[in-house]
Structure formats: C-alpha cells, structure tokens
Amino acid sequence: MSGSIVVLTGAGISKESGLSTFRDADGIWATVKIEDVATPQAFVRDEARVHGFYNARRRALLDPAVQPNDAHVALAILESNWQGGEVTIVTQNVDDLHERAGSQNIRHIHGELLKARCMACGILPELRGDLSPTSKCPACDGRGSLRPHIVWFGEMPLYMEEVHDKIAACSLFVSIGTSGNVHPAAGFVEIARAAGARTVELNLEPSAGASAFAEKRYGKATELVPVFVAELLGVA
Ligand code: APR
C-alpha cells in the first residue's frame, strides 16, 4: 500500500499512559458536567471553576508518571519510516504525548492543555503552571485575558479545512481510541470512505461510528497499534 495516511486519535490512546478518557465509566464526564467546565458560557459564568478544572488536568499531565505509551511510540515510528507519503496525526487529545513520543506532524483540533490563549492579543504562550482570572498575558500584559487553549463545546475545532483536505486525499484513515461521539471528528471516516481510502478502527470496543469502518480491531491501543504499524511497514 502507498499514499498518505491520516490517523485520528482520541482519549483512549492516552488511557494506558494514566490519563482519563471522557465517556468511560471512570471518565471525566462521569464526575463533572460539560456545561459546568467546557463551554464558553461556563467560562463567563464561573471563570475560576473552569481554570480549576484545566489546572487539575494540566497538573495530572505533567505528573512524571504520565509518559507516552507503546501506541504513541508506534505512530511516531510510522511517521518516520512510512515511504508512501505523508503521515498526519489528527488528535482530539489536548495532551502532548504524541509530541513526546516523537511524532511531529500533528494537528490538535481540540486545542492543547500546555498552551494558554490570550483573548486580547491572540498569542498562544506555553503554559505549565496554573491559570487564574488574574493571570497576565506575557505579551500584551493584559490582565485576566488568558484562557485555556482548549476548544470548548459550541466552538469551532481547529485546522478543519486542512484536516478535511488531508483526509480527502489519504489512502488510509485509521481511528484510534475514540468513541465517535463528537463531531466533526466523528464524521471524518465518511470523508475518507467517499475518497476511497482504506478505513480502520482500532479501539477497546466498537465506537458509535464502527459501522462506517471497513476494518475493525478491538483491544488495547498498546497491543493493537504496534502490530498494525508493523504490518504497514512490512516488518510484522
Ligand atoms: N485502548 C484503546 N481504546 C481505549 C482504551 C485503550 N486502552 N481505553 C478506552 N478506550 C476507548 C473507549 O472504549 C472509548 O471508545 O477510547 C474511547 C474514548 O472515548 P471518549 O472518552 O469519548 O473520548 P474521545 O472519543 O476522545 O472524546 C472526544 O469529546 O469530551 C470531548 O473534547 C473532548 O476530545 C474529546 C472528545
């Protein structure tokens, strides 16, 4: 097989690194409501609570125990060894585990936990500490103008036009560790199918969009992804 590859990842690929998913029984949305912490309205209503939610997730991500797992590493190996064309990771995840595993061609369509966004001047400063309603922008000195660089429900995900074009041109679309509940990501497989791409779902269990995939393998990402990458690279 040759041609470009687009890999969509979700929270499931980071689960075995120790980060929570959203919709599993022990997921984030089992303990806190989306409308309380992950919408623009929540941020207007109770900014300190929203900062607190993301500050806690940022601290959890920065725990030294949280490291990229074999699935993240396998995708970095695919990117650096695939001769058939470009490999792009389109991730719904806001963690930096793909980067830390060595992947470089990544689009974080739901934002990044380790960046802030200034609502006054628009810069995206690196962020490894806590944000608060009085945090100052390092560029424009705007006080209280920083928000998490996270795409909230009701906001437009990032890189949508570029991602659409990459999926419409790819030969292989692989979805890993996502429940297929959130659009537009949940609809990416339809774009790939319409383009005649090979479509593969690698997940712990069938996602909401499972029927749209031509191939499906179920199990843990750290078991499925290295095997799948080895097959693609002809080293299985
Ligand atoms: N290996 C593979 N898949 C796994 C594993 C694992 N070890 N553990 C869990 N999964 C699967 C679950 O079965 C589930 O289908 O990962 C998926 C996680 O689904 P969600 O929790 O819904 O996460 P995700 O699909 O990434 O959510 C999409 O929703 O809340 C928003 O913005 C948030 O980006 C997120 C978006």
mmCIF file of C-alpha atoms and ligand atoms in Angstrom:
data_model
loop_
_atom_site.group_PDB
_atom_site.id
_atom_site.type_symbol
_atom_site.label_atom_id
_atom_site.label_comp_id
_atom_site.label_asym_id
_atom_site.label_seq_id
_atom_site.Cartn_x
_atom_site.Cartn_y
_atom_site.Cartn_z
ATOM 1 C CA MET A 1 0.000 0.000 0.000
ATOM 2 C CA SER A 2 1.255 3.544 -0.622
ATOM 3 C CA GLY A 3 -0.190 7.004 -0.297
ATOM 4 C CA SER A 4 -0.696 9.365 2.612
ATOM 5 C CA ILE A 5 -2.057 8.274 5.984
ATOM 6 C CA VAL A 6 -4.291 10.176 8.400
ATOM 7 C CA VAL A 7 -4.535 8.891 11.973
ATOM 8 C CA LEU A 8 -7.350 10.210 14.177
ATOM 9 C CA THR A 9 -6.729 9.703 17.888
ATOM 10 C CA GLY A 10 -8.907 10.137 20.947
ATOM 11 C CA ALA A 11 -8.574 9.838 24.705
ATOM 12 C CA GLY A 12 -8.352 6.044 24.530
ATOM 13 C CA ILE A 13 -4.817 6.184 23.147
ATOM 14 C CA SER A 14 -3.666 8.022 26.287
ATOM 15 C CA LYS A 15 -5.596 5.880 28.783
ATOM 16 C CA GLU A 16 -2.731 3.421 29.306
ATOM 17 C CA SER A 17 -0.441 6.377 29.995
ATOM 18 C CA GLY A 18 -2.627 7.135 33.016
ATOM 19 C CA LEU A 19 -4.856 9.891 31.603
ATOM 20 C CA SER A 20 -8.632 9.641 31.949
ATOM 21 C CA THR A 21 -10.942 9.255 28.996
ATOM 22 C CA PHE A 22 -14.241 11.159 28.900
ATOM 23 C CA ARG A 23 -17.066 8.674 28.423
ATOM 24 C CA ASP A 24 -15.798 5.508 30.041
ATOM 25 C CA ALA A 25 -17.437 4.602 33.348
ATOM 26 C CA ASP A 26 -14.473 6.200 35.158
ATOM 27 C CA GLY A 27 -14.229 9.027 32.629
ATOM 28 C CA ILE A 28 -14.091 12.764 33.186
ATOM 29 C CA TRP A 29 -17.746 13.388 32.262
ATOM 30 C CA ALA A 30 -18.808 10.879 34.923
ATOM 31 C CA THR A 31 -17.629 13.304 37.627
ATOM 32 C CA VAL A 32 -18.119 16.784 36.157
ATOM 33 C CA LYS A 33 -20.673 18.215 33.726
ATOM 34 C CA ILE A 34 -19.589 19.529 30.330
ATOM 35 C CA GLU A 35 -21.801 22.586 30.731
ATOM 36 C CA ASP A 36 -20.047 23.472 34.005
ATOM 37 C CA VAL A 37 -16.461 23.447 32.736
ATOM 38 C CA ALA A 38 -16.193 23.019 28.950
ATOM 39 C CA THR A 39 -18.328 25.731 27.297
ATOM 40 C CA PRO A 40 -17.780 29.462 26.681
ATOM 41 C CA GLN A 41 -20.852 30.107 28.857
ATOM 42 C CA ALA A 42 -19.258 28.217 31.778
ATOM 43 C CA PHE A 43 -16.154 30.397 31.440
ATOM 44 C CA VAL A 44 -18.238 33.577 31.613
ATOM 45 C CA ARG A 45 -20.335 32.223 34.472
ATOM 46 C CA ASP A 46 -17.530 30.866 36.681
ATOM 47 C CA GLU A 47 -14.057 31.511 35.242
ATOM 48 C CA ALA A 48 -12.248 30.341 38.378
ATOM 49 C CA ARG A 49 -14.022 26.961 38.255
ATOM 50 C CA VAL A 50 -13.107 26.442 34.600
ATOM 51 C CA HIS A 51 -9.475 27.384 35.290
ATOM 52 C CA GLY A 52 -9.502 24.969 38.235
ATOM 53 C CA PHE A 53 -10.727 22.120 36.019
ATOM 54 C CA TYR A 54 -7.992 22.619 33.424
ATOM 55 C CA ASN A 55 -5.315 23.379 36.024
ATOM 56 C CA ALA A 56 -6.009 19.966 37.607
ATOM 57 C CA ARG A 57 -5.833 18.193 34.222
ATOM 58 C CA ARG A 58 -2.618 20.077 33.375
ATOM 59 C CA ARG A 59 -1.025 19.019 36.657
ATOM 60 C CA ALA A 60 -2.086 15.418 36.012
ATOM 61 C CA LEU A 61 -0.494 15.532 32.546
ATOM 62 C CA LEU A 62 2.756 16.928 33.987
ATOM 63 C CA ASP A 63 2.999 14.117 36.558
ATOM 64 C CA PRO A 64 6.302 12.315 35.774
ATOM 65 C CA ALA A 65 4.377 9.017 35.901
ATOM 66 C CA VAL A 66 2.499 10.049 32.761
ATOM 67 C CA GLN A 67 4.584 9.056 29.759
ATOM 68 C CA PRO A 68 3.863 8.221 26.111
ATOM 69 C CA ASN A 69 2.882 4.565 25.695
ATOM 70 C CA ASP A 70 3.678 1.976 23.009
ATOM 71 C CA ALA A 71 0.783 3.180 20.860
ATOM 72 C CA HIS A 72 2.106 6.758 20.757
ATOM 73 C CA VAL A 73 5.606 5.451 20.027
ATOM 74 C CA ALA A 74 4.378 3.179 17.228
ATOM 75 C CA LEU A 75 2.727 6.140 15.491
ATOM 76 C CA ALA A 76 5.981 8.127 15.717
ATOM 77 C CA ILE A 77 7.801 5.173 14.152
ATOM 78 C CA LEU A 78 5.195 5.054 11.379
ATOM 79 C CA GLU A 79 5.653 8.773 10.661
ATOM 80 C CA SER A 80 9.430 8.475 10.435
ATOM 81 C CA ASN A 81 9.504 5.253 8.394
ATOM 82 C CA TRP A 82 6.488 5.414 6.065
ATOM 83 C CA GLN A 83 7.761 5.824 2.493
ATOM 84 C CA GLY A 84 4.367 6.053 0.791
ATOM 85 C CA GLY A 85 3.635 9.671 1.630
ATOM 86 C CA GLU A 86 2.732 11.977 4.494
ATOM 87 C CA VAL A 87 1.552 10.649 7.879
ATOM 88 C CA THR A 88 -0.618 13.146 9.783
ATOM 89 C CA ILE A 89 -1.911 12.710 13.315
ATOM 90 C CA VAL A 90 -5.223 14.494 13.813
ATOM 91 C CA THR A 91 -5.833 14.313 17.524
ATOM 92 C CA GLN A 92 -8.810 15.216 19.670
ATOM 93 C CA ASN A 93 -6.460 14.957 22.644
ATOM 94 C CA VAL A 94 -5.078 18.024 24.370
ATOM 95 C CA ASP A 95 -2.144 16.182 25.940
ATOM 96 C CA ASP A 96 1.387 16.312 24.476
ATOM 97 C CA LEU A 97 2.054 12.571 24.474
ATOM 98 C CA HIS A 98 2.213 12.310 20.665
ATOM 99 C CA GLU A 99 4.893 15.025 20.649
ATOM 100 C CA ARG A 100 6.809 13.409 23.487
ATOM 101 C CA ALA A 101 6.712 10.059 21.642
ATOM 102 C CA GLY A 102 8.422 11.752 18.671
ATOM 103 C CA SER A 103 5.550 12.485 16.307
ATOM 104 C CA GLN A 104 5.896 15.832 14.544
ATOM 105 C CA ASN A 105 3.085 16.160 12.006
ATOM 106 C CA ILE A 106 0.237 16.692 14.480
ATOM 107 C CA ARG A 107 -2.964 18.763 14.433
ATOM 108 C CA HIS A 108 -4.597 19.269 17.835
ATOM 109 C CA ILE A 109 -8.145 20.008 16.640
ATOM 110 C CA HIS A 110 -9.445 20.450 20.217
ATOM 111 C CA GLY A 111 -6.545 22.578 21.436
ATOM 112 C CA GLU A 112 -3.627 21.953 23.796
ATOM 113 C CA LEU A 113 -3.569 21.787 27.608
ATOM 114 C CA LEU A 114 0.024 23.101 27.767
ATOM 115 C CA LYS A 115 -0.846 26.346 25.979
ATOM 116 C CA ALA A 116 -2.855 29.377 27.075
ATOM 117 C CA ARG A 117 -4.627 31.731 24.671
ATOM 118 C CA CYS A 118 -4.736 35.499 25.159
ATOM 119 C CA MET A 119 -8.209 36.820 24.371
ATOM 120 C CA ALA A 120 -6.721 40.301 23.903
ATOM 121 C CA CYS A 121 -3.721 39.757 21.601
ATOM 122 C CA GLY A 122 -4.267 36.167 20.479
ATOM 123 C CA ILE A 123 -0.855 34.697 21.320
ATOM 124 C CA LEU A 124 -0.592 31.097 22.497
ATOM 125 C CA PRO A 125 2.023 31.108 25.268
ATOM 126 C CA GLU A 126 3.393 27.798 26.575
ATOM 127 C CA LEU A 127 1.708 27.018 29.904
ATOM 128 C CA ARG A 128 2.936 24.553 32.509
ATOM 129 C CA GLY A 129 1.521 26.256 35.576
ATOM 130 C CA ASP A 130 -1.961 27.253 36.713
ATOM 131 C CA LEU A 131 -4.170 29.905 35.152
ATOM 132 C CA SER A 132 -6.458 32.164 37.189
ATOM 133 C CA PRO A 133 -8.812 35.057 36.448
ATOM 134 C CA THR A 134 -5.944 37.456 37.223
ATOM 135 C CA SER A 135 -3.256 35.768 35.095
ATOM 136 C CA LYS A 136 -1.358 38.263 32.928
ATOM 137 C CA CYS A 137 -0.564 37.802 29.265
ATOM 138 C CA PRO A 138 3.251 37.685 28.855
ATOM 139 C CA ALA A 139 3.000 39.570 25.559
ATOM 140 C CA CYS A 140 0.402 42.310 25.905
ATOM 141 C CA ASP A 141 0.282 42.488 29.703
ATOM 142 C CA GLY A 142 -3.493 42.022 29.515
ATOM 143 C CA ARG A 143 -4.669 41.114 32.997
ATOM 144 C CA GLY A 144 -7.319 38.413 33.153
ATOM 145 C CA SER A 145 -7.135 37.969 29.399
ATOM 146 C CA LEU A 146 -5.800 34.392 29.378
ATOM 147 C CA ARG A 147 -7.995 31.326 28.792
ATOM 148 C CA PRO A 148 -7.039 27.685 28.307
ATOM 149 C CA HIS A 149 -6.163 26.987 24.645
ATOM 150 C CA ILE A 150 -8.947 24.400 24.563
ATOM 151 C CA VAL A 151 -11.789 24.216 22.022
ATOM 152 C CA TRP A 152 -14.970 24.155 24.115
ATOM 153 C CA PHE A 153 -18.292 22.674 23.105
ATOM 154 C CA GLY A 154 -20.007 25.126 20.797
ATOM 155 C CA GLU A 155 -16.683 26.404 19.415
ATOM 156 C CA MET A 156 -15.199 25.507 16.037
ATOM 157 C CA PRO A 157 -12.392 22.919 16.183
ATOM 158 C CA LEU A 158 -9.012 23.989 14.782
ATOM 159 C CA TYR A 159 -7.425 23.187 11.386
ATOM 160 C CA MET A 160 -10.743 21.960 9.941
ATOM 161 C CA GLU A 161 -10.141 22.934 6.297
ATOM 162 C CA GLU A 162 -6.624 21.485 6.240
ATOM 163 C CA VAL A 163 -7.751 18.310 8.003
ATOM 164 C CA HIS A 164 -10.638 17.839 5.585
ATOM 165 C CA ASP A 165 -8.284 18.165 2.604
ATOM 166 C CA LYS A 166 -5.782 15.690 4.096
ATOM 167 C CA ILE A 167 -8.480 13.098 4.765
ATOM 168 C CA ALA A 168 -9.993 13.594 1.297
ATOM 169 C CA ALA A 169 -6.571 12.864 -0.205
ATOM 170 C CA CYS A 170 -5.405 9.999 2.017
ATOM 171 C CA SER A 171 -5.108 6.317 1.136
ATOM 172 C CA LEU A 172 -5.517 5.122 4.721
ATOM 173 C CA PHE A 173 -7.625 6.578 7.547
ATOM 174 C CA VAL A 174 -7.091 4.986 10.973
ATOM 175 C CA SER A 175 -9.162 5.919 14.027
ATOM 176 C CA ILE A 176 -7.663 5.022 17.415
ATOM 177 C CA GLY A 177 -9.157 5.345 20.910
ATOM 178 C CA THR A 178 -12.196 7.484 20.215
ATOM 179 C CA SER A 179 -15.854 6.753 20.981
ATOM 180 C CA GLY A 180 -17.005 8.557 17.840
ATOM 181 C CA ASN A 181 -19.455 10.686 19.792
ATOM 182 C CA VAL A 182 -18.190 14.176 18.966
ATOM 183 C CA HIS A 183 -18.439 15.864 15.578
ATOM 184 C CA PRO A 184 -16.835 16.890 13.313
ATOM 185 C CA ALA A 185 -14.212 14.228 14.196
ATOM 186 C CA ALA A 186 -16.868 11.513 14.284
ATOM 187 C CA GLY A 187 -17.665 12.244 10.642
ATOM 188 C CA PHE A 188 -14.092 12.115 9.321
ATOM 189 C CA VAL A 189 -14.447 8.442 8.382
ATOM 190 C CA GLU A 190 -17.224 9.339 5.909
ATOM 191 C CA ILE A 191 -14.879 11.761 4.128
ATOM 192 C CA ALA A 192 -12.254 9.019 3.925
ATOM 193 C CA ARG A 193 -14.761 6.486 2.584
ATOM 194 C CA ALA A 194 -16.006 8.928 -0.030
ATOM 195 C CA ALA A 195 -12.389 9.399 -1.103
ATOM 196 C CA GLY A 196 -11.940 5.648 -1.493
ATOM 197 C CA ALA A 197 -9.467 5.374 1.374
ATOM 198 C CA ARG A 198 -8.933 2.218 3.417
ATOM 199 C CA THR A 199 -10.672 2.792 6.771
ATOM 200 C CA VAL A 200 -9.619 1.089 10.008
ATOM 201 C CA GLU A 201 -10.912 1.416 13.581
ATOM 202 C CA LEU A 202 -8.606 0.391 16.428
ATOM 203 C CA ASN A 203 -10.433 0.709 19.748
ATOM 204 C CA LEU A 204 -11.193 -1.033 23.029
ATOM 205 C CA GLU A 205 -14.789 -1.539 21.874
ATOM 206 C CA PRO A 206 -16.904 -0.626 18.838
ATOM 207 C CA SER A 207 -17.321 3.156 18.589
ATOM 208 C CA ALA A 208 -20.554 4.905 17.685
ATOM 209 C CA GLY A 209 -19.264 5.068 14.114
ATOM 210 C CA ALA A 210 -17.960 1.493 13.906
ATOM 211 C CA SER A 211 -20.243 0.509 11.022
ATOM 212 C CA ALA A 212 -18.584 3.109 8.789
ATOM 213 C CA PHE A 213 -15.171 1.419 9.014
ATOM 214 C CA ALA A 214 -14.213 -1.311 6.555
ATOM 215 C CA GLU A 215 -11.798 -2.899 9.057
ATOM 216 C CA LYS A 216 -12.077 -3.045 12.846
ATOM 217 C CA ARG A 217 -9.811 -4.432 15.530
ATOM 218 C CA TYR A 218 -10.717 -4.297 19.214
ATOM 219 C CA GLY A 219 -8.388 -4.368 22.161
ATOM 220 C CA LYS A 220 -5.951 -2.100 23.978
ATOM 221 C CA ALA A 221 -4.160 0.534 21.918
ATOM 222 C CA THR A 222 -0.757 -0.526 23.230
ATOM 223 C CA GLU A 223 -1.401 -4.009 21.788
ATOM 224 C CA LEU A 224 -3.220 -3.117 18.556
ATOM 225 C CA VAL A 225 -1.251 -0.105 17.305
ATOM 226 C CA PRO A 226 2.304 -1.526 17.335
ATOM 227 C CA VAL A 227 1.076 -4.646 15.485
ATOM 228 C CA PHE A 228 -0.829 -2.574 12.936
ATOM 229 C CA VAL A 229 2.146 -0.277 12.330
ATOM 230 C CA ALA A 230 4.474 -3.270 11.934
ATOM 231 C CA GLU A 231 2.123 -4.677 9.301
ATOM 232 C CA LEU A 232 2.058 -1.339 7.456
ATOM 233 C CA LEU A 233 5.859 -1.130 7.491
ATOM 234 C CA GLY A 234 6.174 -4.728 6.355
ATOM 235 C CA VAL A 235 8.026 -5.791 9.468
ATOM 236 C CA ALA A 236 5.207 -7.788 11.070
HETATM 237 N N1 APR B 1 -7.133 1.351 24.160
HETATM 238 C C1 APR B 1 -7.938 1.698 23.128
HETATM 239 N N2 APR B 1 -9.127 2.342 23.278
HETATM 240 C C2 APR B 1 -9.490 2.642 24.535
HETATM 241 C C3 APR B 1 -8.711 2.299 25.668
HETATM 242 C C4 APR B 1 -7.479 1.636 25.440
HETATM 243 N N3 APR B 1 -6.674 1.270 26.445
HETATM 244 N N4 APR B 1 -9.367 2.718 26.789
HETATM 245 C C5 APR B 1 -10.507 3.292 26.364
HETATM 246 N N5 APR B 1 -10.591 3.243 25.022
HETATM 247 C C6 APR B 1 -11.657 3.748 24.154
HETATM 248 C C7 APR B 1 -13.032 3.704 24.775
HETATM 249 O O1 APR B 1 -13.647 2.444 24.532
HETATM 250 C C8 APR B 1 -13.748 4.828 24.023
HETATM 251 O O2 APR B 1 -14.353 4.335 22.835
HETATM 252 O O3 APR B 1 -11.392 5.120 23.919
HETATM 253 C C9 APR B 1 -12.620 5.790 23.655
HETATM 254 C C10 APR B 1 -12.648 7.074 24.465
HETATM 255 O O4 APR B 1 -13.834 7.761 24.140
HETATM 256 P P1 APR B 1 -14.146 9.155 24.846
HETATM 257 O O5 APR B 1 -13.923 9.020 26.295
HETATM 258 O O6 APR B 1 -15.484 9.599 24.338
HETATM 259 O O7 APR B 1 -13.001 10.122 24.306
HETATM 260 P P2 APR B 1 -12.934 10.822 22.887
HETATM 261 O O8 APR B 1 -13.603 9.976 21.838
HETATM 262 O O9 APR B 1 -11.522 11.201 22.665
HETATM 263 O O10 APR B 1 -13.811 12.155 23.124
HETATM 264 C C11 APR B 1 -13.860 13.075 22.052
HETATM 265 O O11 APR B 1 -15.088 14.613 23.455
HETATM 266 O O12 APR B 1 -15.343 15.498 25.530
HETATM 267 C C12 APR B 1 -14.869 15.758 24.278
HETATM 268 O O13 APR B 1 -13.179 17.238 23.677
HETATM 269 C C13 APR B 1 -13.389 16.013 24.308
HETATM 270 O O14 APR B 1 -11.721 15.360 22.704
HETATM 271 C C14 APR B 1 -12.805 14.880 23.486
HETATM 272 C C15 APR B 1 -13.970 14.466 22.612
#
